[in-house]
Short mmCIF file of C-alpha atoms in Angstrom, two decimals:
data_model
loop_
_atom_site.label_atom_id
_atom_site.label_comp_id
_atom_site.label_asym_id
_atom_site.label_seq_id
_atom_site.Cartn_x
_atom_site.Cartn_y
_atom_site.Cartn_z
CA MET A 1 -124.86 -40.39 -23.03
CA VAL A 2 -122.45 -41.59 -20.36
CA TYR A 3 -118.68 -41.26 -20.61
CA ARG A 4 -116.46 -43.98 -19.18
CA PHE A 5 -113.06 -42.73 -18.09
CA ARG A 6 -109.90 -44.40 -16.88
CA VAL A 7 -108.03 -42.15 -14.45
CA ILE A 8 -104.40 -43.24 -14.00
CA LEU A 9 -101.99 -41.92 -11.36
CA ASP A 10 -98.78 -40.69 -12.97
CA ASN A 11 -96.15 -42.58 -11.02
CA ASP A 12 -92.85 -44.17 -11.90
CA THR A 13 -93.43 -47.44 -10.11
CA GLU A 14 -94.45 -50.76 -11.53
CA ASP A 15 -97.66 -50.68 -9.51
CA ASP A 16 -100.47 -49.28 -11.61
CA VAL A 17 -102.97 -47.16 -9.72
CA PHE A 18 -106.15 -46.30 -11.59
CA ARG A 19 -109.90 -45.90 -11.32
CA ASP A 20 -112.56 -46.55 -13.94
CA LEU A 21 -115.60 -44.34 -13.61
CA GLU A 22 -118.74 -43.32 -15.44
CA ILE A 23 -120.23 -39.83 -15.61
CA ARG A 24 -122.87 -38.13 -17.72
CA GLU A 25 -121.50 -36.18 -20.66
CA THR A 26 -123.50 -33.12 -19.58
CA ASP A 27 -122.02 -33.08 -16.06
CA THR A 28 -119.33 -30.49 -15.39
CA LEU A 29 -115.62 -30.91 -14.95
CA GLU A 30 -116.22 -30.01 -11.30
CA ASP A 31 -118.37 -33.16 -11.05
CA LEU A 32 -115.53 -35.14 -12.64
CA HIS A 33 -113.07 -33.51 -10.20
CA ASN A 34 -115.30 -34.59 -7.28
CA ILE A 35 -115.56 -38.24 -8.34
CA ILE A 36 -111.80 -38.40 -9.00
CA THR A 37 -110.90 -36.98 -5.58
CA GLN A 38 -113.39 -39.25 -3.81
CA SER A 39 -112.31 -42.36 -5.68
CA PHE A 40 -108.65 -41.79 -4.78
CA GLY A 41 -109.40 -40.90 -1.15
CA PHE A 42 -108.65 -37.16 -1.22
CA ASP A 43 -110.76 -34.69 0.74
CA GLY A 44 -111.20 -32.44 -2.31
CA MET A 45 -110.19 -29.29 -0.44
CA GLU A 46 -107.03 -28.52 -2.44
CA MET A 47 -106.64 -26.51 -5.63
CA ALA A 48 -106.95 -28.54 -8.82
CA SER A 49 -106.99 -28.09 -12.58
CA PHE A 50 -107.70 -30.05 -15.70
CA TYR A 51 -105.54 -29.48 -18.75
CA MET A 52 -106.49 -30.25 -22.30
CA SER A 53 -104.10 -32.83 -23.75
CA ASN A 54 -103.19 -34.39 -27.05
CA ASP A 55 -102.24 -37.98 -27.86
CA ALA A 56 -98.68 -37.38 -26.62
CA TRP A 57 -100.05 -36.22 -23.22
CA GLU A 58 -98.77 -32.69 -23.72
CA GLN A 59 -100.33 -30.15 -21.39
CA GLY A 60 -102.62 -27.62 -23.08
CA GLU A 61 -105.27 -25.14 -21.94
CA GLU A 62 -106.01 -25.03 -18.20
CA ILE A 63 -109.50 -25.40 -16.78
CA SER A 64 -109.31 -24.44 -13.12
CA LEU A 65 -111.35 -25.21 -10.02
CA PHE A 66 -111.15 -21.57 -8.89
CA ASP A 67 -110.34 -18.34 -10.69
CA MET A 68 -107.00 -17.25 -9.23
CA SER A 69 -106.20 -14.86 -12.08
CA GLU A 70 -107.35 -11.75 -10.18
CA GLY A 71 -108.99 -10.45 -13.35
CA VAL A 72 -105.77 -10.33 -15.35
CA ASN A 73 -106.48 -13.27 -17.66
CA SER A 74 -109.82 -14.99 -17.74
CA VAL A 75 -109.63 -18.68 -16.92
CA ARG A 76 -112.08 -21.41 -17.81
CA LEU A 77 -113.68 -22.83 -14.69
CA MET A 78 -114.65 -26.43 -13.99
CA ASN A 79 -118.14 -25.57 -12.75
CA GLU A 80 -118.88 -23.68 -16.00
CA THR A 81 -117.48 -26.33 -18.37
CA SER A 82 -119.48 -29.41 -19.27
CA ILE A 83 -117.51 -32.57 -19.95
CA ASN A 84 -118.74 -32.89 -23.53
CA ASP A 85 -117.40 -29.38 -24.27
CA VAL A 86 -113.83 -30.61 -23.80
CA VAL A 87 -113.94 -34.39 -24.26
CA HIS A 88 -115.34 -36.31 -27.23
CA GLU A 89 -114.30 -38.97 -29.76
CA ALA A 90 -111.69 -36.69 -31.34
CA GLN A 91 -110.40 -35.25 -28.02
CA THR A 92 -110.13 -38.08 -25.48
CA LYS A 93 -107.38 -37.01 -23.09
CA LEU A 94 -107.10 -34.67 -20.12
CA ILE A 95 -104.41 -34.20 -17.50
CA TYR A 96 -105.69 -33.64 -13.97
CA VAL A 97 -103.51 -32.08 -11.27
CA TYR A 98 -104.66 -32.09 -7.65
CA ASP A 99 -102.95 -30.17 -4.82
CA PHE A 100 -100.34 -27.95 -6.44
CA LEU A 101 -98.01 -28.35 -3.44
CA SER A 102 -97.89 -32.14 -3.83
CA MET A 103 -98.61 -32.21 -7.58
CA TRP A 104 -100.73 -35.36 -7.70
CA THR A 105 -100.95 -35.84 -11.47
CA PHE A 106 -103.40 -38.09 -13.28
CA TYR A 107 -104.00 -39.06 -16.89
CA VAL A 108 -107.73 -39.00 -17.65
CA GLU A 109 -108.74 -40.83 -20.81
CA LEU A 110 -112.15 -41.36 -22.35
CA ALA A 111 -112.45 -45.10 -22.85
CA GLU A 112 -116.02 -45.48 -24.06
CA ILE A 113 -119.30 -43.64 -24.64
CA ILE A 114 -122.38 -45.63 -23.72
CA GLU A 115 -126.12 -45.19 -23.30
CA GLU A 116 -127.29 -44.28 -19.82
CA VAL A 117 -128.38 -47.38 -17.88
CA GLU A 118 -131.68 -46.96 -16.11
CA GLY A 119 -131.38 -47.38 -12.35
CA THR A 120 -127.67 -46.49 -12.25
CA ASP A 121 -126.60 -43.47 -10.25
CA TYR A 122 -124.04 -41.25 -11.94
CA PRO A 123 -121.23 -40.51 -11.43
CA ASN A 124 -120.41 -44.13 -10.82
CA LEU A 125 -117.11 -45.64 -9.65
CA MET A 126 -116.87 -48.90 -11.62
CA PHE A 127 -113.45 -50.32 -10.81
CA VAL A 128 -110.54 -49.67 -8.45
CA HIS A 129 -107.01 -50.92 -9.05
CA GLY A 130 -104.07 -50.25 -6.75
CA GLN A 131 -103.61 -48.12 -3.67
CA ILE A 132 -102.54 -44.52 -3.83
CA PRO A 133 -99.20 -43.96 -2.07
CA ASP A 134 -98.96 -41.86 1.10
CA GLN A 135 -97.09 -39.13 -0.78
CA ALA A 136 -97.33 -37.90 -4.33
CA PRO A 137 -94.71 -39.32 -6.68
CA GLU A 138 -91.85 -36.87 -7.17
CA LYS A 139 -91.80 -35.03 -10.45
CA ALA A 140 -88.58 -34.41 -12.32
CA PHE A 141 -88.91 -31.19 -14.24
CA GLU A 142 -86.30 -31.51 -16.95
CA SER A 143 -86.01 -29.85 -20.30
CA ASP A 144 -85.15 -31.65 -23.47
CA ASP A 145 -81.43 -31.43 -24.11
CA LEU A 146 -81.63 -29.71 -27.48
CA ASN A 147 -78.00 -28.89 -27.95
CA ASP A 148 -75.13 -30.28 -25.91
CA ASP A 149 -72.75 -27.79 -27.51
CA PHE A 150 -74.64 -24.68 -26.38
CA ASN A 151 -72.44 -21.99 -24.89
CA GLU A 152 -74.26 -18.86 -23.76
CA PHE A 153 -71.05 -16.82 -24.16
CA ASP A 154 -70.40 -17.96 -27.71
CA ASP A 155 -72.21 -15.13 -29.48
CA ASP A 156 -69.34 -13.64 -31.51
CA LEU A 157 -69.52 -10.35 -29.62
CA ASP A 158 -66.39 -8.67 -28.41
CA ILE A 159 -67.58 -7.12 -25.16
CA GLU A 160 -64.34 -5.16 -24.91
CA ASP A 161 -65.26 -3.28 -28.13
CA TYR A 162 -67.96 -1.00 -26.66
CA ASP A 163 -68.18 1.24 -29.72
CA ASN A 164 -69.47 -1.57 -31.93
CA LEU A 165 -72.09 -3.22 -29.71
CA ASP A 166 -74.98 -1.78 -31.78
CA PHE A 167 -76.72 0.32 -29.19
CA ASP A 168 -77.02 4.00 -28.60
CA GLU A 169 -77.21 4.87 -24.98
CA ASN A 170 -77.80 8.32 -23.58
CA TRP A 171 -75.78 8.36 -20.40
CA ASN A 172 -76.71 11.24 -18.12
#
């Protein structure tokens, strides 16, 4: 089977920038990485990762191009992960980040699963819309404002009352 993906640049402009591409379901995420970088005009020499995602585009498990964990935590690698292991009818979304200094971020969504067409080379770039900007769109890393009334010093502790701070310390 062949998976058709739409890969959309995460930018805050009104100009949509996306690519539609086809790739075999048994190809690896490294193959998907390669067609994405080529279709957007990148040289493919920067670090990149895919992240599992849900319908709200929340970032989940990382699948990395290279193992940078130095043996501490094992990481799934793109070249060892086939596309159909992470994407299927029930799991259609991935987030792709290219070049961690620039943070080019893309939404990758499975649009359709079709039969392989004889005579077509895969992966296949089907459609190009929009030009990628010269620089990656800036990311605003903001937390949800959960409580406007939060005061880190409002913990009902009297720091002047050392005898009742609930800790035993052996001072030498």
